[in-house]
PDB file of C-alpha atoms and ligand atoms in Angstrom:
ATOM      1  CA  UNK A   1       8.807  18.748  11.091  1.00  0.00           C
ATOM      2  CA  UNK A   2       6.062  20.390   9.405  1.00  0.00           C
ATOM      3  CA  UNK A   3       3.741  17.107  10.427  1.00  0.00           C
ATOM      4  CA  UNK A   4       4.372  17.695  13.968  1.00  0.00           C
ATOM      5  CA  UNK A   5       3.692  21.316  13.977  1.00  0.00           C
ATOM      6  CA  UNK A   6       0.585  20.865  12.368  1.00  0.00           C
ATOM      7  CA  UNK A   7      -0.518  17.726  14.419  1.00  0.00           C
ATOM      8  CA  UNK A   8       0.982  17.914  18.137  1.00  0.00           C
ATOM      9  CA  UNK A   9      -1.577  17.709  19.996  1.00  0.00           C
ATOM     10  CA  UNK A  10      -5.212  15.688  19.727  1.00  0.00           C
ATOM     11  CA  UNK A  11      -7.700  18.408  19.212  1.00  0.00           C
ATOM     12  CA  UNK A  12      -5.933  19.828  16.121  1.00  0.00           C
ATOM     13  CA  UNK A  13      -6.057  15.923  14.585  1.00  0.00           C
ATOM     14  CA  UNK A  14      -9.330  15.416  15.605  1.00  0.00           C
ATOM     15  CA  UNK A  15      -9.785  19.091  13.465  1.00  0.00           C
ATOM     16  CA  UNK A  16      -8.425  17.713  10.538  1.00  0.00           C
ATOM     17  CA  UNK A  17     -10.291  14.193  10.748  1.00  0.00           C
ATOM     18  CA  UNK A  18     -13.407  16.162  10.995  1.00  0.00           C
ATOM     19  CA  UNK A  19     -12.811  18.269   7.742  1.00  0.00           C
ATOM     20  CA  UNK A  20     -11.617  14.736   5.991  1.00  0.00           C
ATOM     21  CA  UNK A  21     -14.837  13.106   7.333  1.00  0.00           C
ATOM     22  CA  UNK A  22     -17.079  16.258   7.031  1.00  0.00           C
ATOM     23  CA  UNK A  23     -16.160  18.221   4.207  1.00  0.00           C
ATOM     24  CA  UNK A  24     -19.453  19.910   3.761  1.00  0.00           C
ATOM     25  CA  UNK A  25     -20.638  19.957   7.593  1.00  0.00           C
ATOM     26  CA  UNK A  26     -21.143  17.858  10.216  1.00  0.00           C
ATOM     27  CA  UNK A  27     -23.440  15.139   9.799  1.00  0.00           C
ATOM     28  CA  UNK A  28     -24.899  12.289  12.079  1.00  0.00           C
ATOM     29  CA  UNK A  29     -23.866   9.267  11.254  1.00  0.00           C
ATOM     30  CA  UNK A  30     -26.887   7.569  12.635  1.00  0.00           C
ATOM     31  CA  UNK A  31     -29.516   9.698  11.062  1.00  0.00           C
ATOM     32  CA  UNK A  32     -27.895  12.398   9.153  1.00  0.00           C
ATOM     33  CA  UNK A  33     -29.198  15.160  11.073  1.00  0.00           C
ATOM     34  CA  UNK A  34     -27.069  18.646  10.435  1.00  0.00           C
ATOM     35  CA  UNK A  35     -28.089  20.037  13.540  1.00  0.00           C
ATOM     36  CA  UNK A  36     -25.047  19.191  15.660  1.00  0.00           C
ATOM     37  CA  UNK A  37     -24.263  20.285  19.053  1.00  0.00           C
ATOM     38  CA  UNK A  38     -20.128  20.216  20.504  1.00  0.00           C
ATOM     39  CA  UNK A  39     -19.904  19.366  23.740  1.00  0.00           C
ATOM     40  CA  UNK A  40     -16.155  20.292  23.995  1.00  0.00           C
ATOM     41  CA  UNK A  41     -14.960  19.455  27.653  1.00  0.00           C
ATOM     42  CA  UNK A  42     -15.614  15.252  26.465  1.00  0.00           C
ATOM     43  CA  UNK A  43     -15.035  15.791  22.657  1.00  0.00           C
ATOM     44  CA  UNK A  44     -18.213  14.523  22.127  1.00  0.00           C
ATOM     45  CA  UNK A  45     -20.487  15.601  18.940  1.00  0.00           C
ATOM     46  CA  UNK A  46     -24.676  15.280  20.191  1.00  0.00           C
ATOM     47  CA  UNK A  47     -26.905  15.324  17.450  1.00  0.00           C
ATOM     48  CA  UNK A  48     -29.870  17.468  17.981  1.00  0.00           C
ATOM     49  CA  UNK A  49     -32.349  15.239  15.954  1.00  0.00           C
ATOM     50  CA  UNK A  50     -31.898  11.963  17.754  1.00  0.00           C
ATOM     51  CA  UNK A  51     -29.511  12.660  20.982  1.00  0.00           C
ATOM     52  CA  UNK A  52     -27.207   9.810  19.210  1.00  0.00           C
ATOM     53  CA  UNK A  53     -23.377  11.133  21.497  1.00  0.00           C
ATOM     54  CA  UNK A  54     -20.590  10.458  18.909  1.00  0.00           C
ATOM     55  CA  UNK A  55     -16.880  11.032  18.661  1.00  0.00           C
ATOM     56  CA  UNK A  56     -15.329  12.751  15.209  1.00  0.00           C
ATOM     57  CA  UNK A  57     -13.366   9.314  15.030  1.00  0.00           C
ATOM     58  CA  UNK A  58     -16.580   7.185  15.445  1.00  0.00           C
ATOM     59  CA  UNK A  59     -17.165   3.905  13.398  1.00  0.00           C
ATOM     60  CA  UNK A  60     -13.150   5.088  12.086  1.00  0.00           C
ATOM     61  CA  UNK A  61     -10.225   2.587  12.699  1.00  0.00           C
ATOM     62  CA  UNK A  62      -8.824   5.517  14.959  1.00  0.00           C
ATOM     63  CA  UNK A  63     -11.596   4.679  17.174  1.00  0.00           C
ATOM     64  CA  UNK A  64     -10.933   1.490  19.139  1.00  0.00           C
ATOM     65  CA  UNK A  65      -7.201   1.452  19.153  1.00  0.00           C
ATOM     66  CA  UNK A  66      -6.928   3.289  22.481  1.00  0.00           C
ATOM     67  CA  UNK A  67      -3.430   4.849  20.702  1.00  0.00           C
ATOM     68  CA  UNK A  68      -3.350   8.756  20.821  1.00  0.00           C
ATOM     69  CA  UNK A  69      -4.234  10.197  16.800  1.00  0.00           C
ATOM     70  CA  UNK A  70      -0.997  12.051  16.670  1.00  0.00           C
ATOM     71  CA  UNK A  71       1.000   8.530  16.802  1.00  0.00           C
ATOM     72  CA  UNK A  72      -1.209   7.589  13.648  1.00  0.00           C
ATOM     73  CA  UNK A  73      -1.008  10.293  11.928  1.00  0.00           C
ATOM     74  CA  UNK A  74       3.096  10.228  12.552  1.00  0.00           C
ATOM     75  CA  UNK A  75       2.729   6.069  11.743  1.00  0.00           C
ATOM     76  CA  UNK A  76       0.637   7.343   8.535  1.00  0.00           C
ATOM     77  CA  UNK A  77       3.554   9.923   7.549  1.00  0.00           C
ATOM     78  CA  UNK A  78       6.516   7.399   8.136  1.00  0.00           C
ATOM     79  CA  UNK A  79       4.769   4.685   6.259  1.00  0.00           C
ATOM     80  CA  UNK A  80       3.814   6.914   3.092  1.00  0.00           C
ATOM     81  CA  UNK A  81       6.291   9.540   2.906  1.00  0.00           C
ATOM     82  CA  UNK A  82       9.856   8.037   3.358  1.00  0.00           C
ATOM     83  CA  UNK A  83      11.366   6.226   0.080  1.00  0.00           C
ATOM     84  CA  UNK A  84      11.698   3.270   1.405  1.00  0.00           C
ATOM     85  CA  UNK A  85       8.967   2.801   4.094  1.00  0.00           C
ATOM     86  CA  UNK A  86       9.675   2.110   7.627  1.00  0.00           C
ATOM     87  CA  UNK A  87       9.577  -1.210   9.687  1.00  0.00           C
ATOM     88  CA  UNK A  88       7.789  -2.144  12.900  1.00  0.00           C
ATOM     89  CA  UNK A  89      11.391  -1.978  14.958  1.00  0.00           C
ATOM     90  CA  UNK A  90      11.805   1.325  13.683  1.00  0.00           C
ATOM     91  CA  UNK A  91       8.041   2.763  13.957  1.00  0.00           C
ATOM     92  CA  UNK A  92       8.184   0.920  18.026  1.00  0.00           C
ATOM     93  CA  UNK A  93      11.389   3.335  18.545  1.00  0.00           C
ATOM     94  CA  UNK A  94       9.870   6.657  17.171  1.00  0.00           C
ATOM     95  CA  UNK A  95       6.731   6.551  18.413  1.00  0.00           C
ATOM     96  CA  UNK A  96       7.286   5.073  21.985  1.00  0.00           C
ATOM     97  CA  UNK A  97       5.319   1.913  21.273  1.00  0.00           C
ATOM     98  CA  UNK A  98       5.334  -1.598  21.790  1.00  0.00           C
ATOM     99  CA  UNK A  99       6.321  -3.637  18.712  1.00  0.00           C
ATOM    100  CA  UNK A 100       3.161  -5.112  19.270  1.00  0.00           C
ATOM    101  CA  UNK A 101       1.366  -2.110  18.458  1.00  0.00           C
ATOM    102  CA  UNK A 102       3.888  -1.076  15.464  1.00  0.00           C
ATOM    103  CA  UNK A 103       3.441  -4.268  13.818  1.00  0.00           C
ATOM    104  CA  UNK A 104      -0.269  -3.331  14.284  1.00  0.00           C
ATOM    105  CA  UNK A 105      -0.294   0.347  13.003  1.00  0.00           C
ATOM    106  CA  UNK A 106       1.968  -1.182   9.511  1.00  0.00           C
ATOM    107  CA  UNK A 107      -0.581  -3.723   8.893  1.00  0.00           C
ATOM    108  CA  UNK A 108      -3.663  -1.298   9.308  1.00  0.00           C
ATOM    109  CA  UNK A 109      -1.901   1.351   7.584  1.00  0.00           C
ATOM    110  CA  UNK A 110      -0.696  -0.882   4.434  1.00  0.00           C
ATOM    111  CA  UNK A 111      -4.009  -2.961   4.473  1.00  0.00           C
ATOM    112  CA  UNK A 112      -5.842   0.550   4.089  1.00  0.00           C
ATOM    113  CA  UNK A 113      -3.427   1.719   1.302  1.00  0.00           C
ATOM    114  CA  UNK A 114      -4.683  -1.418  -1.007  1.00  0.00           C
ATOM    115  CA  UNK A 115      -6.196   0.485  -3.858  1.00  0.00           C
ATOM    116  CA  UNK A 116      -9.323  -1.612  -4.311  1.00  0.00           C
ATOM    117  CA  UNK A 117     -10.543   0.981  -7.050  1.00  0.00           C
ATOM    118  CA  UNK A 118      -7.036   1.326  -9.114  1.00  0.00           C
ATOM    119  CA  UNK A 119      -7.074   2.321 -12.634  1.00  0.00           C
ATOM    120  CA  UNK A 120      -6.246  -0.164 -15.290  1.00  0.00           C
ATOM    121  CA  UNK A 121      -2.742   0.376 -17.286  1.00  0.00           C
ATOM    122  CA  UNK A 122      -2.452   1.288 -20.309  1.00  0.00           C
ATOM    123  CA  UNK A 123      -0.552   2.511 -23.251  1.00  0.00           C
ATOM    124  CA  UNK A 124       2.716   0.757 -22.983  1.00  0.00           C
ATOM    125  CA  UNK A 125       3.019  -1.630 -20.594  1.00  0.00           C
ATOM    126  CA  UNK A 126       5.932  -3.866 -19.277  1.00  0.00           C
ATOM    127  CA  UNK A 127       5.137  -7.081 -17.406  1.00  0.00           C
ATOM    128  CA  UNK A 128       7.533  -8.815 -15.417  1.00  0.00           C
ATOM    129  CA  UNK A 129       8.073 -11.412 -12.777  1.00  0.00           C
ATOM    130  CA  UNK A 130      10.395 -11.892  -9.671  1.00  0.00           C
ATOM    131  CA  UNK A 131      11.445 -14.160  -6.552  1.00  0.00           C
ATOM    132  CA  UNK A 132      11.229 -12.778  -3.248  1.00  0.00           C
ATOM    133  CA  UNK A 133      12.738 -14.636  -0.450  1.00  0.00           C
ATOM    134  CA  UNK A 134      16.168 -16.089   1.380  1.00  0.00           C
ATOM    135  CA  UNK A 135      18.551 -18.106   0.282  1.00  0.00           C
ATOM    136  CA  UNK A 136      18.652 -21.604   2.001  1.00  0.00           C
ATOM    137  CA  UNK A 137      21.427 -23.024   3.275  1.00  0.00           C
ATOM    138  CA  UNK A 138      22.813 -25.579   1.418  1.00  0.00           C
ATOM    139  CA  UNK A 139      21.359 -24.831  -1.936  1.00  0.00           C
ATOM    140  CA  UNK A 140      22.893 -22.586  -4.854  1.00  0.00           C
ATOM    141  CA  UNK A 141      21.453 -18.980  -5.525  1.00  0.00           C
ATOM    142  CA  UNK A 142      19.493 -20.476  -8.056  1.00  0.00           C
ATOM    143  CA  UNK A 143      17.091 -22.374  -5.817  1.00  0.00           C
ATOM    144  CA  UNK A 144      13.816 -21.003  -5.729  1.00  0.00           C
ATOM    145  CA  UNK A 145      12.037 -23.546  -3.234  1.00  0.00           C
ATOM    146  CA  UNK A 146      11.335 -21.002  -0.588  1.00  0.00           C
ATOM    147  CA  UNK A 147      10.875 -17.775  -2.579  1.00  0.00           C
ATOM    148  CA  UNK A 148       7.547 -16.316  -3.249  1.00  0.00           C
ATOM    149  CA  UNK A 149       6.941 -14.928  -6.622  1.00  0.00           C
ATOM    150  CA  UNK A 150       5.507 -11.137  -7.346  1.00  0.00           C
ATOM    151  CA  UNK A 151       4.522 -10.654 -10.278  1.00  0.00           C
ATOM    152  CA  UNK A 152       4.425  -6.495 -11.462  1.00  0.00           C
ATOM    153  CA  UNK A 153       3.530  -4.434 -14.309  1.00  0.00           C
ATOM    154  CA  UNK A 154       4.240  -0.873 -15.196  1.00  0.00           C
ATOM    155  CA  UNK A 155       2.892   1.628 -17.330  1.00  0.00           C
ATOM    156  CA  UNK A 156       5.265   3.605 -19.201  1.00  0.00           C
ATOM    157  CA  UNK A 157       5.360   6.911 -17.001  1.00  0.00           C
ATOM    158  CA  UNK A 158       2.556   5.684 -15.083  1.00  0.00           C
ATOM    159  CA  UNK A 159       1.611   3.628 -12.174  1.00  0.00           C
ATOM    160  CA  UNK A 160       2.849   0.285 -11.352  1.00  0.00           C
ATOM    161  CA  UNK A 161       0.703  -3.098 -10.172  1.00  0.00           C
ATOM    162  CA  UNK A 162       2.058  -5.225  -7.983  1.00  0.00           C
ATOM    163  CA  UNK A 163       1.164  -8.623  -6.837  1.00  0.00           C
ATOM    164  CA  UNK A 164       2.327 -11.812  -4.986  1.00  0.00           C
ATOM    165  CA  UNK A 165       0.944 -14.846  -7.389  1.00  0.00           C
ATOM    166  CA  UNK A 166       1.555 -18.729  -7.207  1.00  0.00           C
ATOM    167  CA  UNK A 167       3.519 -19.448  -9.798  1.00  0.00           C
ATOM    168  CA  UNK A 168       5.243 -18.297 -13.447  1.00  0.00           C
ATOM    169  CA  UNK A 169       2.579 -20.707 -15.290  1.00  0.00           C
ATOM    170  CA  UNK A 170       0.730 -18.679 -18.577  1.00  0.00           C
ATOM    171  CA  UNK A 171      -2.388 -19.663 -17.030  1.00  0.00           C
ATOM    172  CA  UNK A 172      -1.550 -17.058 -13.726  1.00  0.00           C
ATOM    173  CA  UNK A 173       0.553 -14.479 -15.814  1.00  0.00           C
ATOM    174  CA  UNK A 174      -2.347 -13.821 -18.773  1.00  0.00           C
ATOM    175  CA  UNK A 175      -4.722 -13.826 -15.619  1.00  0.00           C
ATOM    176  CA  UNK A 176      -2.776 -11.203 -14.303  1.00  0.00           C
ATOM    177  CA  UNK A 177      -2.545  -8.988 -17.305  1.00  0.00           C
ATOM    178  CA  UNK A 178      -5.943  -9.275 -18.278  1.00  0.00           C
ATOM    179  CA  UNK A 179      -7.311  -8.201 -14.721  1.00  0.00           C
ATOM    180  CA  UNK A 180      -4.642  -5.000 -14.812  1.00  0.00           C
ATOM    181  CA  UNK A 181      -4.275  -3.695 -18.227  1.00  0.00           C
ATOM    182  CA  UNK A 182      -6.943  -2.220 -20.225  1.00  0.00           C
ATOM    183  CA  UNK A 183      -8.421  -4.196 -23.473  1.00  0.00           C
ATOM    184  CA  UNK A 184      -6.928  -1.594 -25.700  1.00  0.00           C
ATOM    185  CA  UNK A 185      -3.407  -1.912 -23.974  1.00  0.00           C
ATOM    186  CA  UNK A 186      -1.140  -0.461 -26.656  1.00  0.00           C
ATOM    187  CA  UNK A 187       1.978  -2.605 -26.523  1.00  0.00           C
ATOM    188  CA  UNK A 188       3.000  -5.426 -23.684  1.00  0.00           C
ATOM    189  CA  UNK A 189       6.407  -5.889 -23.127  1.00  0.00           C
ATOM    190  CA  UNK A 190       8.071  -8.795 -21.838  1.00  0.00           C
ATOM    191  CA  UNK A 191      11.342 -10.826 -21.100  1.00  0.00           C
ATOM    192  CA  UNK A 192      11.016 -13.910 -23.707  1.00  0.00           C
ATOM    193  CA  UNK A 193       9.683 -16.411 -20.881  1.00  0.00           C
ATOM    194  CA  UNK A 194       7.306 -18.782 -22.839  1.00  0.00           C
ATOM    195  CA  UNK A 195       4.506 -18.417 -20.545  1.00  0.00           C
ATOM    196  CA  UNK A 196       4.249 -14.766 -21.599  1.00  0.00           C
ATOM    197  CA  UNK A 197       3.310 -16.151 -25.381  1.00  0.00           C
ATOM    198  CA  UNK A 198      -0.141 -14.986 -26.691  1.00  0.00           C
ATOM    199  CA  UNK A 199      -1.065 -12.178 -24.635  1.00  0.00           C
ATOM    200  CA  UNK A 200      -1.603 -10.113 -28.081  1.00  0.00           C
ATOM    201  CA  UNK A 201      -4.631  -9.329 -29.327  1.00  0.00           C
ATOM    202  CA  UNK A 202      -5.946  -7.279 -32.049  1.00  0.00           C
ATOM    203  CA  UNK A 203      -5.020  -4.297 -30.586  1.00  0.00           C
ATOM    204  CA  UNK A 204      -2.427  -5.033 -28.092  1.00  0.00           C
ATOM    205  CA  UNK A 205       1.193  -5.542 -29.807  1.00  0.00           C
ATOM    206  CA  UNK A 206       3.411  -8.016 -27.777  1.00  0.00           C
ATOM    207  CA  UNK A 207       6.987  -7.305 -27.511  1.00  0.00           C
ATOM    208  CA  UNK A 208       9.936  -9.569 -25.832  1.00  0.00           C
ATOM    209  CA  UNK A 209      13.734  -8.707 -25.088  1.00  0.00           C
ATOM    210  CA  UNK A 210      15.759 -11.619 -24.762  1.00  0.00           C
ATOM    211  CA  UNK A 211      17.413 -11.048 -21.415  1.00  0.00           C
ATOM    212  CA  UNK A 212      19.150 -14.600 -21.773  1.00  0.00           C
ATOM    213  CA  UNK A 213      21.574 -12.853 -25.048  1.00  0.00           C
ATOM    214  CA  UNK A 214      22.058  -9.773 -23.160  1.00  0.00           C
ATOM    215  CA  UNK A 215      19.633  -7.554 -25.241  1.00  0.00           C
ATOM    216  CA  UNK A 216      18.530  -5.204 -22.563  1.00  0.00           C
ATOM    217  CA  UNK A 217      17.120  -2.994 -25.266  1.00  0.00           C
ATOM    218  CA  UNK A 218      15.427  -4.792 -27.956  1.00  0.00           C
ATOM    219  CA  UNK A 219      14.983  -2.288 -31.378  1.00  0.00           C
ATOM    220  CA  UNK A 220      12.009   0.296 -30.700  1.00  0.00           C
ATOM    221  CA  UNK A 221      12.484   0.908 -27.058  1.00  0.00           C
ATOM    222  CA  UNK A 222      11.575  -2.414 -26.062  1.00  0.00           C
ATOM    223  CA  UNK A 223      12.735  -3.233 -22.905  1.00  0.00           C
ATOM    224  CA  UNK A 224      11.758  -3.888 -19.367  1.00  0.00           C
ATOM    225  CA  UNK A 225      14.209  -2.243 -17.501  1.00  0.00           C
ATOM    226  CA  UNK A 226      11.548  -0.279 -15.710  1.00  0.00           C
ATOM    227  CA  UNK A 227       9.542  -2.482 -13.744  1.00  0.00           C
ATOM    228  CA  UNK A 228      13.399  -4.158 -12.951  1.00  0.00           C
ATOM    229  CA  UNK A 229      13.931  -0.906 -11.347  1.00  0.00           C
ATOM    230  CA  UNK A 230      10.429  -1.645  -9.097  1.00  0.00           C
ATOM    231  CA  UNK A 231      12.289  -4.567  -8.337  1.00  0.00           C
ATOM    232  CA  UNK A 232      15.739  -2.962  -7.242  1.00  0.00           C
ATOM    233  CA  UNK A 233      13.531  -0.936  -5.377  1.00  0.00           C
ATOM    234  CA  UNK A 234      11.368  -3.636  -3.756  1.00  0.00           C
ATOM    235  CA  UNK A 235      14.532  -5.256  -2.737  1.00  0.00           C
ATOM    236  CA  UNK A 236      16.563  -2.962  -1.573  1.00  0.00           C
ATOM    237  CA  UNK A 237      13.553  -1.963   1.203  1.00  0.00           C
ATOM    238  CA  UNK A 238      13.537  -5.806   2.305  1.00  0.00           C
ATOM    239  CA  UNK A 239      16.842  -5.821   3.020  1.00  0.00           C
ATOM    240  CA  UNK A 240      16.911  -2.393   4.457  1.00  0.00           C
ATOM    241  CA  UNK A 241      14.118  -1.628   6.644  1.00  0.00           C
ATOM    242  CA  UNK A 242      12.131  -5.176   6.373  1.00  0.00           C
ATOM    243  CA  UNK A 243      14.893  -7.700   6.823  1.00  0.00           C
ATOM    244  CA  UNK A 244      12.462 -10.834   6.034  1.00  0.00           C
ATOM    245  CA  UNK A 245       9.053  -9.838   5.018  1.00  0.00           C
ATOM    246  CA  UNK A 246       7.233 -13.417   5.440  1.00  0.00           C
ATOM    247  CA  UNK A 247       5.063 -14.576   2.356  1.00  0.00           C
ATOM    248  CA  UNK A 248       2.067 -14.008   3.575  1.00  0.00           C
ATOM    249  CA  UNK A 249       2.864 -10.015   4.223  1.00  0.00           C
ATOM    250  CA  UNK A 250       4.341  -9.462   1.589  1.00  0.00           C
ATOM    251  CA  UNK A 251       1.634  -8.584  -0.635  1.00  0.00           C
ATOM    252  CA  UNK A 252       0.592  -5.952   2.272  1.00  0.00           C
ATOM    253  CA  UNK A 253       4.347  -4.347   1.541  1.00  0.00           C
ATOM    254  CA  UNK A 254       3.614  -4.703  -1.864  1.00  0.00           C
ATOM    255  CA  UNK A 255       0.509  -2.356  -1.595  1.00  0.00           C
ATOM    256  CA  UNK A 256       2.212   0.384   0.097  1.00  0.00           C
ATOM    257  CA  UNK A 257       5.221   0.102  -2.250  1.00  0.00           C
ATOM    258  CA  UNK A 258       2.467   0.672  -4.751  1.00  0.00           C
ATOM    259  CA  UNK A 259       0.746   3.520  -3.038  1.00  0.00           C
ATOM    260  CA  UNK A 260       4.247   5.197  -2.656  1.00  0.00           C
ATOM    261  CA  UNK A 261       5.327   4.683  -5.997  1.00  0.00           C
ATOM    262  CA  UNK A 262       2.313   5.770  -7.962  1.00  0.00           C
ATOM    263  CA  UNK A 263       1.537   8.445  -5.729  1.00  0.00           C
ATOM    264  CA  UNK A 264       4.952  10.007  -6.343  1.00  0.00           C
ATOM    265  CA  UNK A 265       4.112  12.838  -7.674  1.00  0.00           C
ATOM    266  CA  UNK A 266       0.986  13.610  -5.234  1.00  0.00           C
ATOM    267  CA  UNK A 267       1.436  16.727  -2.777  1.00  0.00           C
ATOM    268  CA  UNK A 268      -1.894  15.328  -1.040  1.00  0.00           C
ATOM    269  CA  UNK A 269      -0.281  12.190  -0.410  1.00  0.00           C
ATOM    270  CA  UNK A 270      -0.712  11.889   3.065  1.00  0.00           C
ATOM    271  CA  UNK A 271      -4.308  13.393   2.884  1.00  0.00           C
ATOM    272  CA  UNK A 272      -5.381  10.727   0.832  1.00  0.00           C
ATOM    273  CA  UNK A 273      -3.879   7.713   3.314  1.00  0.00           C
ATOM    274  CA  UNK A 274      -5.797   8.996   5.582  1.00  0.00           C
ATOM    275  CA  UNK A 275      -8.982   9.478   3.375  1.00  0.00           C
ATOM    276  CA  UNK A 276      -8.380   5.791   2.378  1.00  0.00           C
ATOM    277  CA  UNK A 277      -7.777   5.039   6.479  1.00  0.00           C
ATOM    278  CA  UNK A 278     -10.914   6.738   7.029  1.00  0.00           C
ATOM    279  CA  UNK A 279     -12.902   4.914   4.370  1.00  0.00           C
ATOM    280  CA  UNK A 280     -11.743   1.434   5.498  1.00  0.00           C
ATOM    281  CA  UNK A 281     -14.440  -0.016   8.051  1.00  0.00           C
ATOM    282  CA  UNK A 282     -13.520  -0.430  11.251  1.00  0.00           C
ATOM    283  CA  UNK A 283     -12.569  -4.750  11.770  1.00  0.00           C
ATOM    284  CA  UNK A 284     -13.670  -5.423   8.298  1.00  0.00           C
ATOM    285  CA  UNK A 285     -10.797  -6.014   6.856  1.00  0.00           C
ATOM    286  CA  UNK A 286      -8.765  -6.553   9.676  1.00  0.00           C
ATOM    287  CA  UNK A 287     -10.746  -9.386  11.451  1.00  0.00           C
ATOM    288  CA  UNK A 288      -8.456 -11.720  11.022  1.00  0.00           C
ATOM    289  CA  UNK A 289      -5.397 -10.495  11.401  1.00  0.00           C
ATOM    290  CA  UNK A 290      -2.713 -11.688  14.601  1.00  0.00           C
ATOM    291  CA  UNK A 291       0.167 -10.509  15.531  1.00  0.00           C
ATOM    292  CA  UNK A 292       2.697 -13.132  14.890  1.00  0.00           C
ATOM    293  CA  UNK A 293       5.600 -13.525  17.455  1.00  0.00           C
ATOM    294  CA  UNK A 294       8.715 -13.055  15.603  1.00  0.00           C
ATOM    295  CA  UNK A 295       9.793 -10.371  13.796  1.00  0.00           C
ATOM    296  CA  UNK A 296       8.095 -10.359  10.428  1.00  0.00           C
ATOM    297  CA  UNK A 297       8.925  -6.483   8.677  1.00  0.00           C
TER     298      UNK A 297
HETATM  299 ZN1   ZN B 301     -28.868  11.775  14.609  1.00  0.00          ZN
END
């Protein structure tokens, strides 16, 4: 409720993009003049250097979606702020929208939340692996043919790291370690899949728990029970609110469960989605991207 009070209507979200864009003053984005002029009947900003007309969403991926802010900034809130996120179907129904443009407000919104800058783990770490997909007819619970396999790693009170990766191999599991834990990485914990072997080093202990014997707790703490709760998680919001998330968006899903998770504990969370919505350049990352027909989320 407190959202919509704050954000009903456009000029007070173009107000608070401003102060997110501008925190120090106005500014032309063409040739950083400070001299700015309002012209309030268009909602136009006219810098007084060079005449250059702009808009306080400008150059933003606000700018050219022709949707009203308020159903972004509601699209931002759902996405960040409920437990479990939200799917298209659901974000079509309480904004007004067409699924087309829901599927299209996830994928901005969870392509934006991808935290290109994230900060290694450290300290302890556990390291596990999962399989993400349906069962096929025909084919016992075991197969694994047509599941996609995230690999994640947690930090021991700390943030998580979440990615979709090609297979279980050592060569893709060390590669994923070594590009999300930092070299002086305390202690990696693992189940005792072989592939995991050798990720020690001098300074970075490796620990197993031999899930196969039912040792859930190995002696010391060891275990790996918490990223298995990332994956209870994970799971539970596919088969709530996602119903299939295809392969190829699931590591977009994965990114906002990430966001979500590790910003927990963040009263600014929904400031900084839309700081990181802000900072992602309009089409870059999205030029590519096509709606597909069926219902994927
Ligand atoms: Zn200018």
């Amino acid at each position: 409720m407190s959202l919509v009070e704050r954000f009903h209507d456009e000029d007070r979200c173009r107000t608070y993009v401003e102060g997110l864009r501008w925190p120090d003053g106005l500014e032309c984005p063409r040739c950083g003049g400070k001299v700015i002029s309002r012209i309030t009947t268009r909602h136009q900003l006219d810098c007084d250097s060079c005449r250059y007309r702009f808009s306080v969403t400008a150059g933003t991926i606000f700018h050219d979606s022709h949707l009203p802010l308020w159903k972004w900034f509601l699209a931002v809130y759902l996405i960040v702020e409920s437990k479990r996120g939200i799917s298209a179907n659901q974000l079509k129904r309480t904004l007004g929208v067409t699924y087309k443009t829901a599927w299209y407000l996830c994928h901005r919104i969870r392509a934006a939340l991808n935290e290109v800058d994230a900060q290694l783990l450290k300290g302890i770490v556990e390291v596990d692996e999962t399989f993400v997909g349906g069962e096929m007819e025909g084919k016992g619970r075991g197969y694994r043919g047509n599941k996609t396999v995230v690999v994640g790693a947690m930090q021991r009170g700390g943030n998580i790291c979440l990615q979709v990766v090609r297979g279980t191999d050592r060569e893709t599991l060390h590669g994923f370690i070594r590009k999300n834990t930092d070299g002086d990485t305390e202690a990696i914990y693992t189940d005792e899949w072989p592939a995991y072997r050798g990720v020690a080093d001098e300074d970075t202990e490796h620990k197993t728990v031999k899930h196969r014997d039912k040792e859930y707790v190995a002696p010391g703490g060891v275990h790996t029970n918490s990223i298995e709760s990332i994956w209870s998680l994970l799971k539970r919001s596919i088969i709530g609110s996602y119903h299939q998330v295809s392969a190829k968006h699931l590591d977009a899903y994965l990114d906002e469960l990430e966001f979500r998770f590790n910003n927990r504990e963040n009263p600014y969370m929904f400031r900084d989605a839309m700081l990181k919505l802000l900072r992602a350049r309009n089409g870059s990352l999205f030029s590519s991207y096509r709606v597909p027909e069926f219902g994927v989320f």
